[in-house]
Amino acid sequence: MRHVVRKQHLIHTGVITLAWFAMLILLFDPWMNGYHGVGGSLWGAGAYLSALIAALAFLNHRKTLHIYQSVNAVAPRKYIYLRYFAVDLLSLNIIPFLIAATSITLASTIMAGRGYLVWQYFLLVPLFLTLAILIGWVSAYLFAHVAVGVVFSGLFSLFISFYLIQSAVESDVWTRFDWSAFTQLLVAIVLIAGGILARRRVKQTRIAAPLAWGSLFAVVAYVWLSGYANLQTLPRTADIQPSCAESGPDTVCVWPEDAYKLPTLTRYAARARSLDSALGIKATPALFAEPHIPQVMTNLDRDGYYQGSRRFYQIHPFGAEPSNWAGARGFVFTDFLICDESARRLPEAERTANTFIISDLLTSWIYGDIAYSGYSSESSQSDAQAIGHRLAKLSPDDQLTQLSHITDHFIRTCEVSND
C-alpha cells in the first residue's frame, strides 16, 4: 500500500474521482428519481472515463518500465509488475469507483429511495475499467511518443466500451442483467493480458511488438465477430408476487419495485375508462400489466384475455419516473383504434397514419397533457400535436367532449376530423 500513498497516485485518484462526480452530475436525472438509473449511470460515466483511465495507465506504465529497467540492472526483482498493477488498479479504478458508486447510491436513496437496483453493474464497471488499465499498459510497450500513446489508449478504450457492451441509462424492471457481458469482458482482458505477457517474455523486439499488436487486433476481431452484449434485453423471469391496484372495472399490475407508480398508472386507467364511457363503447374490463410478470403471463389465453374474462394490455412505464408518456400509451383501448374500413375507401397508408394520430392524441390525453409534444416530429405525430394544442385551450370537460367526437368520427370513417 505504500506505493498508493505516493503523491502521483493520490493526484490520479483525486482527478478520476472528480471526473466521476462531474459525469454523474451530467447524468443527474436518471438516478435522482430512483435506483433504476444508478447502474446505467455508473456504466455510462465509466465508459467515457475509461479513456482518461487508460491514458493515465499508459503514463504510469511508461514510468514503471523505466523503474524496472533501473532496478533490475542493480538487483533483479520478482513481481514488480504485479505490484505496480495493483497500485494502478487501486488508484485509477477501485478507490474512485467505490467513492462514486457509494455516493450515487446514497444520494439516490436520500432523494428517492425506491426503484430497481441492478447490483451487477457494481461488478461490471470496475471489471471494464481493469480492461482500460491493461489497454494503457499494452500501449506503453507500443508507442514511444507520449501524445500518440495517450490518444490511442483512450480512443481504443472508448471503442471497446461502445461496441462490446451496450446499456441504457435506466434499467426497466421487466428486464434482467445479461451475464454474457462478463464473458465478453473476460475474453478481452485475457487477450490484452496475453499481449502484455508476450511482450515481456519475448526478448526479441521484432517478435514481441507484433505479439502486442496482435492482442489488440484480436480484441477488435472478437468484438466484430461476437457482437455486443445488450444489458437490458433479456426478459425477467423471477417468480415474484406483483403489486396490483384496482381502477373501476380494470386492474393494473406491476413488478414490486415499480409499486410506487401505481397511483399514476391507475389514474391513467381511470382516464381511459372515462373516454370509453363518453363514447358509449363499454370496453371489456382490462388488465394492464408490465411485461413478463409470471403470474400474469401464465394465465393469458391465445386470444389475449387474462383468465378468460379480462382483456390484457401490456404497459411500459419506462425508468424511474412515475409519470411518462410511453407508460400512458399502453392504456389506449384497442376499441378506440378499430375503424369501419367499409365506410370510406381510404388508402391503407392514410388509414394507418390516421390510426397513429388518434393513438398519439389519446395517449397525450391519458398522460394528462393533451398538448404534449416530447415524443417525435413525424408528420402523423405533428398532426396529433396540432390537434392537441387546439384542444389544450379548452376546459378538461370540453377536452373530453371534443376528443370523444374526434375518436367517434375516426371509428366510423377511419378519418381524423379537424373540426
Short mmCIF file of C-alpha atoms in Angstrom, two decimals:
data_model
loop_
_atom_site.label_atom_id
_atom_site.label_comp_id
_atom_site.label_asym_id
_atom_site.label_seq_id
_atom_site.Cartn_x
_atom_site.Cartn_y
_atom_site.Cartn_z
CA MET A 1 0.00 0.00 0.00
CA ARG A 2 2.96 2.35 0.44
CA HIS A 3 3.01 2.82 -3.36
CA VAL A 4 -0.56 4.09 -3.35
CA VAL A 5 0.12 6.97 -0.99
CA ARG A 6 2.70 8.49 -3.30
CA LYS A 7 1.75 11.95 -4.44
CA GLN A 8 1.38 10.91 -8.09
CA HIS A 9 -1.14 8.20 -7.27
CA LEU A 10 -3.09 10.40 -4.88
CA ILE A 11 -3.35 13.05 -7.59
CA HIS A 12 -4.60 10.48 -10.09
CA THR A 13 -7.15 9.16 -7.60
CA GLY A 14 -8.36 12.69 -6.92
CA VAL A 15 -8.60 13.60 -10.61
CA ILE A 16 -10.54 10.46 -11.51
CA THR A 17 -12.85 10.84 -8.51
CA LEU A 18 -13.65 14.41 -9.52
CA ALA A 19 -14.21 13.23 -13.09
CA TRP A 20 -16.64 10.59 -11.77
CA PHE A 21 -18.63 13.22 -9.92
CA ALA A 22 -18.65 15.54 -12.94
CA MET A 23 -20.01 12.79 -15.20
CA LEU A 24 -22.62 11.69 -12.66
CA ILE A 25 -23.81 15.27 -12.25
CA LEU A 26 -24.35 15.39 -16.02
CA LEU A 27 -26.40 12.19 -15.66
CA PHE A 28 -28.33 13.59 -12.72
CA ASP A 29 -31.90 12.98 -13.91
CA PRO A 30 -31.81 9.16 -14.19
CA TRP A 31 -30.51 8.36 -10.71
CA MET A 32 -32.16 11.13 -8.72
CA ASN A 33 -35.62 9.66 -9.43
CA GLY A 34 -34.83 6.12 -8.28
CA TYR A 35 -32.50 3.17 -8.34
CA HIS A 36 -33.44 2.38 -11.96
CA GLY A 37 -30.79 4.84 -13.10
CA VAL A 38 -27.95 4.05 -10.69
CA GLY A 39 -26.35 1.13 -12.54
CA GLY A 40 -26.80 2.56 -16.02
CA SER A 41 -25.40 5.92 -14.94
CA LEU A 42 -22.32 4.23 -13.48
CA TRP A 43 -21.80 2.35 -16.74
CA GLY A 44 -22.35 5.43 -18.90
CA ALA A 45 -19.94 7.53 -16.86
CA GLY A 46 -17.41 4.71 -16.59
CA ALA A 47 -17.42 4.12 -20.34
CA TYR A 48 -16.29 7.69 -21.00
CA LEU A 49 -13.93 7.81 -18.04
CA SER A 50 -12.21 4.69 -19.34
CA ALA A 51 -10.44 6.93 -21.87
CA LEU A 52 -8.93 9.00 -19.06
CA ILE A 53 -8.05 5.90 -17.03
CA ALA A 54 -6.39 4.18 -19.99
CA ALA A 55 -4.37 7.32 -20.73
CA LEU A 56 -3.18 7.63 -17.12
CA ALA A 57 -2.36 3.91 -17.05
CA PHE A 58 -0.25 4.46 -20.18
CA LEU A 59 1.69 7.26 -18.50
CA ASN A 60 2.12 5.29 -15.29
CA HIS A 61 3.40 2.20 -17.05
CA ARG A 62 5.95 4.19 -19.05
CA LYS A 63 7.44 5.23 -15.70
CA THR A 64 7.17 1.65 -14.41
CA LEU A 65 9.20 0.40 -17.38
CA HIS A 66 11.99 2.88 -16.62
CA ILE A 67 11.94 1.96 -12.92
CA TYR A 68 12.02 -1.74 -13.72
CA GLN A 69 15.00 -1.35 -16.03
CA SER A 70 16.91 0.68 -13.41
CA VAL A 71 16.10 -1.66 -10.50
CA ASN A 72 16.66 -4.83 -12.49
CA ALA A 73 20.08 -3.61 -13.57
CA VAL A 74 21.16 -3.50 -9.90
CA ALA A 75 19.23 -6.44 -8.41
CA PRO A 76 16.53 -8.39 -10.21
CA ARG A 77 13.13 -8.09 -8.52
CA LYS A 78 10.26 -10.54 -8.86
CA TYR A 79 6.64 -9.44 -9.09
CA ILE A 80 7.47 -5.76 -9.53
CA TYR A 81 4.98 -5.52 -12.41
CA LEU A 82 2.29 -7.18 -10.33
CA ARG A 83 2.86 -4.69 -7.53
CA TYR A 84 2.57 -1.73 -9.88
CA PHE A 85 -0.52 -3.20 -11.50
CA ALA A 86 -2.11 -3.43 -8.03
CA VAL A 87 -1.23 0.23 -7.48
CA ASP A 88 -2.88 1.27 -10.76
CA LEU A 89 -5.88 -0.94 -10.05
CA LEU A 90 -6.47 0.73 -6.69
CA SER A 91 -5.62 4.33 -7.54
CA LEU A 92 -7.16 4.53 -11.02
CA ASN A 93 -10.08 2.14 -10.63
CA ILE A 94 -11.21 0.67 -7.32
CA ILE A 95 -10.91 3.62 -4.94
CA PRO A 96 -12.50 6.28 -7.22
CA PHE A 97 -15.24 3.85 -8.28
CA LEU A 98 -16.13 2.91 -4.70
CA ILE A 99 -16.37 6.58 -3.75
CA ALA A 100 -18.55 7.38 -6.77
CA ALA A 101 -20.77 4.29 -6.51
CA THR A 102 -21.35 4.73 -2.78
CA SER A 103 -22.12 8.42 -3.21
CA ILE A 104 -24.60 7.98 -6.05
CA THR A 105 -26.41 5.13 -4.27
CA LEU A 106 -26.72 7.11 -1.04
CA ALA A 107 -27.86 10.21 -2.95
CA SER A 108 -30.50 8.20 -4.83
CA THR A 109 -31.67 6.71 -1.53
CA ILE A 110 -32.00 10.15 0.06
CA MET A 111 -33.76 11.76 -2.92
CA ALA A 112 -35.99 8.85 -3.92
CA GLY A 113 -35.32 5.63 -2.00
CA ARG A 114 -37.22 3.49 -4.47
CA GLY A 115 -36.90 1.54 -7.68
CA TYR A 116 -35.00 -1.29 -9.31
CA LEU A 117 -31.32 -1.58 -8.36
CA VAL A 118 -29.29 -3.80 -10.71
CA TRP A 119 -26.34 -4.71 -8.49
CA GLN A 120 -24.36 -6.45 -11.25
CA TYR A 121 -23.25 -3.04 -12.55
CA PHE A 122 -21.19 -2.64 -9.37
CA LEU A 123 -19.06 -5.56 -10.57
CA LEU A 124 -19.17 -4.88 -14.30
CA VAL A 125 -17.88 -1.30 -14.24
CA PRO A 126 -14.65 -1.94 -12.24
CA LEU A 127 -14.00 -5.03 -14.36
CA PHE A 128 -14.27 -2.93 -17.51
CA LEU A 129 -12.01 -0.26 -16.04
CA THR A 130 -9.47 -3.00 -15.33
CA LEU A 131 -9.52 -3.68 -19.07
CA ALA A 132 -8.92 0.04 -19.68
CA ILE A 133 -5.82 -0.10 -17.46
CA LEU A 134 -4.49 -3.08 -19.41
CA ILE A 135 -5.08 -1.21 -22.67
CA GLY A 136 -2.97 1.64 -21.30
CA TRP A 137 -0.26 -0.83 -20.30
CA VAL A 138 -0.01 -2.57 -23.64
CA SER A 139 0.04 0.83 -25.37
CA ALA A 140 3.07 1.78 -23.26
CA TYR A 141 5.01 -1.03 -24.94
CA LEU A 142 3.94 0.01 -28.44
CA PHE A 143 4.26 3.80 -28.53
CA ALA A 144 7.41 5.76 -27.81
CA HIS A 145 5.67 9.08 -28.42
CA VAL A 146 3.68 10.11 -25.34
CA ALA A 147 0.92 12.06 -27.10
CA VAL A 148 0.26 9.26 -29.59
CA GLY A 149 0.12 6.66 -26.83
CA VAL A 150 -2.25 8.73 -24.70
CA VAL A 151 -4.64 9.36 -27.59
CA PHE A 152 -4.52 5.78 -28.85
CA SER A 153 -5.12 4.15 -25.47
CA GLY A 154 -8.03 6.49 -24.71
CA LEU A 155 -9.72 6.04 -28.08
CA PHE A 156 -9.23 2.28 -28.08
CA SER A 157 -10.85 2.04 -24.65
CA LEU A 158 -13.79 4.11 -25.88
CA PHE A 159 -14.13 1.82 -28.89
CA ILE A 160 -14.37 -1.20 -26.60
CA SER A 161 -16.98 0.48 -24.38
CA PHE A 162 -19.16 1.43 -27.36
CA TYR A 163 -19.06 -1.85 -29.25
CA LEU A 164 -18.54 -4.60 -26.66
CA ILE A 165 -21.35 -3.76 -24.23
CA GLN A 166 -24.44 -1.59 -24.62
CA SER A 167 -26.69 -0.33 -21.86
CA ALA A 168 -29.42 2.24 -21.41
CA VAL A 169 -29.01 4.77 -18.63
CA GLU A 170 -32.10 3.45 -16.82
CA SER A 171 -33.00 -0.19 -16.21
CA ASP A 172 -36.56 -1.42 -16.59
CA VAL A 173 -37.98 -3.81 -14.02
CA TRP A 174 -39.12 -6.31 -16.64
CA THR A 175 -35.58 -6.95 -17.91
CA ARG A 176 -32.70 -8.76 -16.25
CA PHE A 177 -28.97 -8.28 -16.47
CA ASP A 178 -27.21 -10.19 -19.26
CA TRP A 179 -24.35 -12.10 -17.63
CA SER A 180 -22.73 -12.68 -21.01
CA ALA A 181 -21.29 -9.17 -20.60
CA PHE A 182 -18.84 -10.59 -18.07
CA THR A 183 -17.78 -13.26 -20.54
CA GLN A 184 -17.22 -10.59 -23.19
CA LEU A 185 -15.05 -8.57 -20.83
CA LEU A 186 -13.07 -11.52 -19.53
CA VAL A 187 -12.20 -12.64 -23.06
CA ALA A 188 -10.98 -9.13 -23.91
CA ILE A 189 -8.97 -8.97 -20.66
CA VAL A 190 -7.32 -12.33 -21.37
CA LEU A 191 -6.39 -11.24 -24.91
CA ILE A 192 -4.85 -7.94 -23.77
CA ALA A 193 -3.10 -9.54 -20.79
CA GLY A 194 -1.72 -12.18 -23.15
CA GLY A 195 -0.25 -9.44 -25.32
CA ILE A 196 1.41 -7.81 -22.29
CA LEU A 197 2.90 -11.10 -21.07
CA ALA A 198 4.10 -11.97 -24.56
CA ARG A 199 5.75 -8.57 -24.89
CA ARG A 200 7.53 -9.05 -21.57
CA ARG A 201 8.62 -12.65 -22.04
CA VAL A 202 9.83 -12.45 -25.62
CA LYS A 203 13.15 -10.65 -25.74
CA GLN A 204 13.37 -10.11 -29.49
CA THR A 205 11.66 -6.79 -30.21
CA ARG A 206 10.86 -7.76 -33.80
CA ILE A 207 8.72 -10.62 -32.43
CA ALA A 208 7.45 -9.05 -29.20
CA ALA A 209 5.95 -5.91 -30.75
CA PRO A 210 3.82 -7.82 -33.31
CA LEU A 211 2.55 -10.05 -30.48
CA ALA A 212 1.40 -6.99 -28.53
CA TRP A 213 -0.25 -5.53 -31.62
CA GLY A 214 -1.79 -8.92 -32.27
CA SER A 215 -3.56 -8.83 -28.90
CA LEU A 216 -5.21 -5.53 -29.81
CA PHE A 217 -6.25 -6.77 -33.24
CA ALA A 218 -7.56 -9.95 -31.60
CA VAL A 219 -9.81 -7.84 -29.37
CA VAL A 220 -11.09 -5.88 -32.37
CA ALA A 221 -11.77 -9.14 -34.23
CA TYR A 222 -13.53 -10.59 -31.20
CA VAL A 223 -15.76 -7.53 -30.84
CA TRP A 224 -16.54 -7.63 -34.55
CA LEU A 225 -17.38 -11.34 -34.62
CA SER A 226 -19.14 -11.73 -31.28
CA GLY A 227 -21.22 -8.58 -31.39
CA TYR A 228 -22.18 -6.65 -28.29
CA ALA A 229 -23.93 -7.72 -25.11
CA ASN A 230 -27.06 -5.64 -24.55
CA LEU A 231 -27.59 -5.48 -20.81
CA GLN A 232 -31.32 -4.76 -20.91
CA THR A 233 -32.99 -7.06 -23.43
CA LEU A 234 -33.35 -10.35 -21.56
CA PRO A 235 -36.83 -10.83 -20.04
CA ARG A 236 -37.00 -11.01 -16.29
CA THR A 237 -38.41 -14.31 -15.07
CA ALA A 238 -38.23 -14.03 -11.27
CA ASP A 239 -41.25 -15.61 -9.60
CA ILE A 240 -42.18 -12.57 -7.51
CA GLN A 241 -45.67 -11.57 -6.45
CA PRO A 242 -46.67 -8.48 -8.47
CA SER A 243 -48.16 -5.33 -6.98
CA CYS A 244 -51.68 -4.65 -8.25
CA ALA A 245 -54.34 -1.97 -7.82
CA GLU A 246 -57.96 -1.67 -8.96
CA SER A 247 -59.35 1.17 -11.03
CA GLY A 248 -63.08 0.72 -11.52
CA PRO A 249 -63.57 -2.46 -13.55
CA ASP A 250 -59.89 -2.54 -14.51
CA THR A 251 -56.74 -3.78 -12.76
CA VAL A 252 -53.15 -2.53 -13.03
CA CYS A 253 -50.25 -4.84 -12.11
CA VAL A 254 -46.53 -4.02 -11.97
CA TRP A 255 -43.34 -5.59 -10.69
CA PRO A 256 -42.97 -4.86 -6.94
CA GLU A 257 -40.09 -2.40 -7.48
CA ASP A 258 -42.50 -0.24 -9.53
CA ALA A 259 -45.30 -0.33 -6.94
CA TYR A 260 -44.85 3.40 -6.27
CA LYS A 261 -46.06 4.07 -9.84
CA LEU A 262 -49.49 2.50 -9.22
CA PRO A 263 -51.29 5.75 -8.22
CA THR A 264 -50.22 7.33 -11.52
CA LEU A 265 -51.00 4.22 -13.57
CA THR A 266 -54.45 3.75 -12.03
CA ARG A 267 -55.15 7.40 -12.88
CA TYR A 268 -54.28 6.59 -16.49
CA ALA A 269 -56.69 3.64 -16.40
CA ALA A 270 -59.45 5.86 -14.99
CA ARG A 271 -58.96 8.46 -17.73
CA ALA A 272 -59.08 5.77 -20.42
CA ARG A 273 -62.30 4.40 -18.90
CA SER A 274 -63.87 7.89 -18.78
CA LEU A 275 -63.26 8.26 -22.52
CA ASP A 276 -64.73 4.81 -23.02
CA SER A 277 -67.87 5.93 -21.15
CA ALA A 278 -68.11 9.14 -23.18
CA LEU A 279 -68.03 7.09 -26.40
CA GLY A 280 -70.50 4.53 -25.05
CA ILE A 281 -68.27 1.65 -26.12
CA LYS A 282 -68.15 -0.14 -22.75
CA ALA A 283 -64.89 -1.93 -23.43
CA THR A 284 -64.25 -5.26 -21.72
CA PRO A 285 -62.71 -4.99 -18.22
CA ALA A 286 -58.96 -4.82 -18.69
CA LEU A 287 -55.78 -5.95 -17.00
CA PHE A 288 -52.94 -3.51 -17.61
CA ALA A 289 -49.62 -5.13 -16.68
CA GLU A 290 -45.90 -4.66 -17.18
CA PRO A 291 -44.11 -7.24 -19.36
CA HIS A 292 -43.01 -10.71 -18.27
CA ILE A 293 -44.81 -10.93 -14.90
CA PRO A 294 -45.02 -14.74 -14.47
CA GLN A 295 -48.34 -14.73 -12.59
CA VAL A 296 -49.89 -12.74 -15.44
CA MET A 297 -48.29 -14.44 -18.43
CA THR A 298 -49.20 -17.96 -17.28
CA ASN A 299 -52.89 -17.00 -17.11
CA LEU A 300 -53.22 -15.48 -20.58
CA ASP A 301 -55.08 -17.32 -23.31
CA ARG A 302 -54.26 -17.21 -27.00
CA ASP A 303 -56.88 -14.51 -27.62
CA GLY A 304 -55.19 -12.08 -25.24
CA TYR A 305 -57.51 -12.45 -22.28
CA TYR A 306 -56.48 -12.85 -18.66
CA GLN A 307 -58.27 -15.80 -17.04
CA GLY A 308 -60.73 -15.68 -19.91
CA SER A 309 -62.52 -12.52 -18.75
CA ARG A 310 -60.18 -9.52 -18.80
CA ARG A 311 -58.62 -8.02 -21.90
CA PHE A 312 -54.83 -7.89 -21.45
CA TYR A 313 -52.89 -4.72 -22.25
CA GLN A 314 -49.12 -4.57 -21.86
CA ILE A 315 -47.81 -1.29 -20.48
CA HIS A 316 -44.26 0.06 -20.50
CA PRO A 317 -43.74 2.72 -17.80
CA PHE A 318 -40.03 3.07 -18.52
CA GLY A 319 -37.43 4.13 -15.99
CA ALA A 320 -37.89 5.54 -12.51
CA GLU A 321 -40.20 8.49 -13.19
CA PRO A 322 -43.77 7.60 -12.08
CA SER A 323 -45.36 9.54 -14.93
CA ASN A 324 -44.24 9.17 -18.54
CA TRP A 325 -45.87 9.38 -21.96
CA ALA A 326 -44.71 5.92 -23.08
CA GLY A 327 -46.30 4.41 -19.98
CA ALA A 328 -49.62 6.07 -20.81
CA ARG A 329 -49.64 4.63 -24.33
CA GLY A 330 -50.47 1.13 -23.12
CA PHE A 331 -53.79 2.35 -21.68
CA VAL A 332 -55.31 3.20 -25.05
CA PHE A 333 -58.12 0.67 -25.52
CA THR A 334 -57.98 -1.35 -28.73
CA ASP A 335 -61.65 -0.42 -29.30
CA PHE A 336 -60.60 3.22 -29.83
CA LEU A 337 -58.34 2.29 -32.76
CA ILE A 338 -60.58 0.00 -34.83
CA CYS A 339 -62.39 1.88 -37.58
CA ASP A 340 -65.02 0.85 -40.13
CA GLU A 341 -62.95 0.31 -43.26
CA SER A 342 -66.06 -0.13 -45.42
CA ALA A 343 -67.35 3.37 -44.66
CA ARG A 344 -64.80 5.12 -46.86
CA ARG A 345 -62.20 3.53 -49.06
CA LEU A 346 -59.04 5.18 -47.82
CA PRO A 347 -55.58 4.08 -48.92
CA GLU A 348 -54.01 1.80 -46.35
CA ALA A 349 -51.14 4.22 -45.74
CA GLU A 350 -53.56 7.04 -44.93
CA ARG A 351 -55.65 4.81 -42.68
CA THR A 352 -52.53 3.72 -40.81
CA ALA A 353 -51.39 7.33 -40.41
CA ASN A 354 -54.81 8.30 -39.05
CA THR A 355 -54.66 5.43 -36.57
CA PHE A 356 -51.34 6.75 -35.28
CA ILE A 357 -52.76 10.27 -34.99
CA ILE A 358 -55.65 9.03 -32.85
CA SER A 359 -53.36 6.80 -30.80
CA ASP A 360 -50.92 9.65 -30.10
CA LEU A 361 -53.74 12.06 -29.28
CA LEU A 362 -55.40 9.64 -26.87
CA THR A 363 -52.05 8.82 -25.27
CA SER A 364 -51.38 12.51 -24.60
CA TRP A 365 -54.83 12.94 -23.07
CA ILE A 366 -54.46 9.87 -20.84
CA TYR A 367 -50.99 11.11 -19.87
CA GLY A 368 -52.61 14.32 -18.68
CA ASP A 369 -51.14 16.77 -21.18
CA ILE A 370 -53.17 16.90 -24.38
CA ALA A 371 -50.60 19.27 -25.93
CA TYR A 372 -47.61 17.05 -25.10
CA SER A 373 -45.00 17.25 -27.87
CA GLY A 374 -41.95 15.49 -26.48
CA TYR A 375 -42.10 12.24 -28.40
CA SER A 376 -41.37 12.82 -32.10
CA SER A 377 -41.65 15.09 -35.10
CA GLU A 378 -43.00 12.67 -37.70
CA SER A 379 -45.82 14.03 -39.84
CA SER A 380 -48.61 11.96 -38.26
CA GLN A 381 -47.43 12.85 -34.78
CA SER A 382 -47.14 16.51 -35.74
CA ASP A 383 -50.80 16.37 -36.78
CA ALA A 384 -51.72 14.88 -33.41
CA GLN A 385 -49.74 17.61 -31.66
CA ALA A 386 -51.51 20.32 -33.68
CA ILE A 387 -54.92 18.97 -32.65
CA GLY A 388 -53.70 18.62 -29.08
CA HIS A 389 -52.56 22.25 -28.93
CA ARG A 390 -56.01 23.33 -30.13
CA LEU A 391 -57.80 21.19 -27.55
CA ALA A 392 -55.47 22.39 -24.78
CA LYS A 393 -57.24 25.76 -24.87
CA LEU A 394 -60.49 24.13 -23.71
CA SER A 395 -61.59 23.14 -20.23
CA PRO A 396 -60.98 19.50 -19.17
CA ASP A 397 -64.65 18.61 -19.68
CA ASP A 398 -64.71 20.23 -23.12
CA GLN A 399 -61.46 18.44 -24.00
CA LEU A 400 -63.09 15.11 -23.21
CA THR A 401 -66.17 16.02 -25.25
CA GLN A 402 -64.17 17.10 -28.30
CA LEU A 403 -61.81 14.15 -28.04
CA SER A 404 -64.74 11.73 -27.90
CA HIS A 405 -66.19 13.36 -31.05
CA ILE A 406 -62.84 13.05 -32.88
CA THR A 407 -62.45 9.42 -31.80
CA ASP A 408 -66.04 8.53 -32.69
CA HIS A 409 -65.61 10.10 -36.14
CA PHE A 410 -62.46 8.03 -36.67
CA ILE A 411 -64.18 4.80 -35.59
CA ARG A 412 -66.99 5.42 -38.09
CA THR A 413 -64.96 6.73 -41.04
CA CYS A 414 -61.24 5.98 -40.48
CA GLU A 415 -60.68 9.71 -40.91
CA VAL A 416 -59.43 12.31 -38.46
CA SER A 417 -61.71 15.29 -38.04
CA ASN A 418 -60.06 18.68 -37.62
CA ASP A 419 -63.31 20.48 -36.85
#
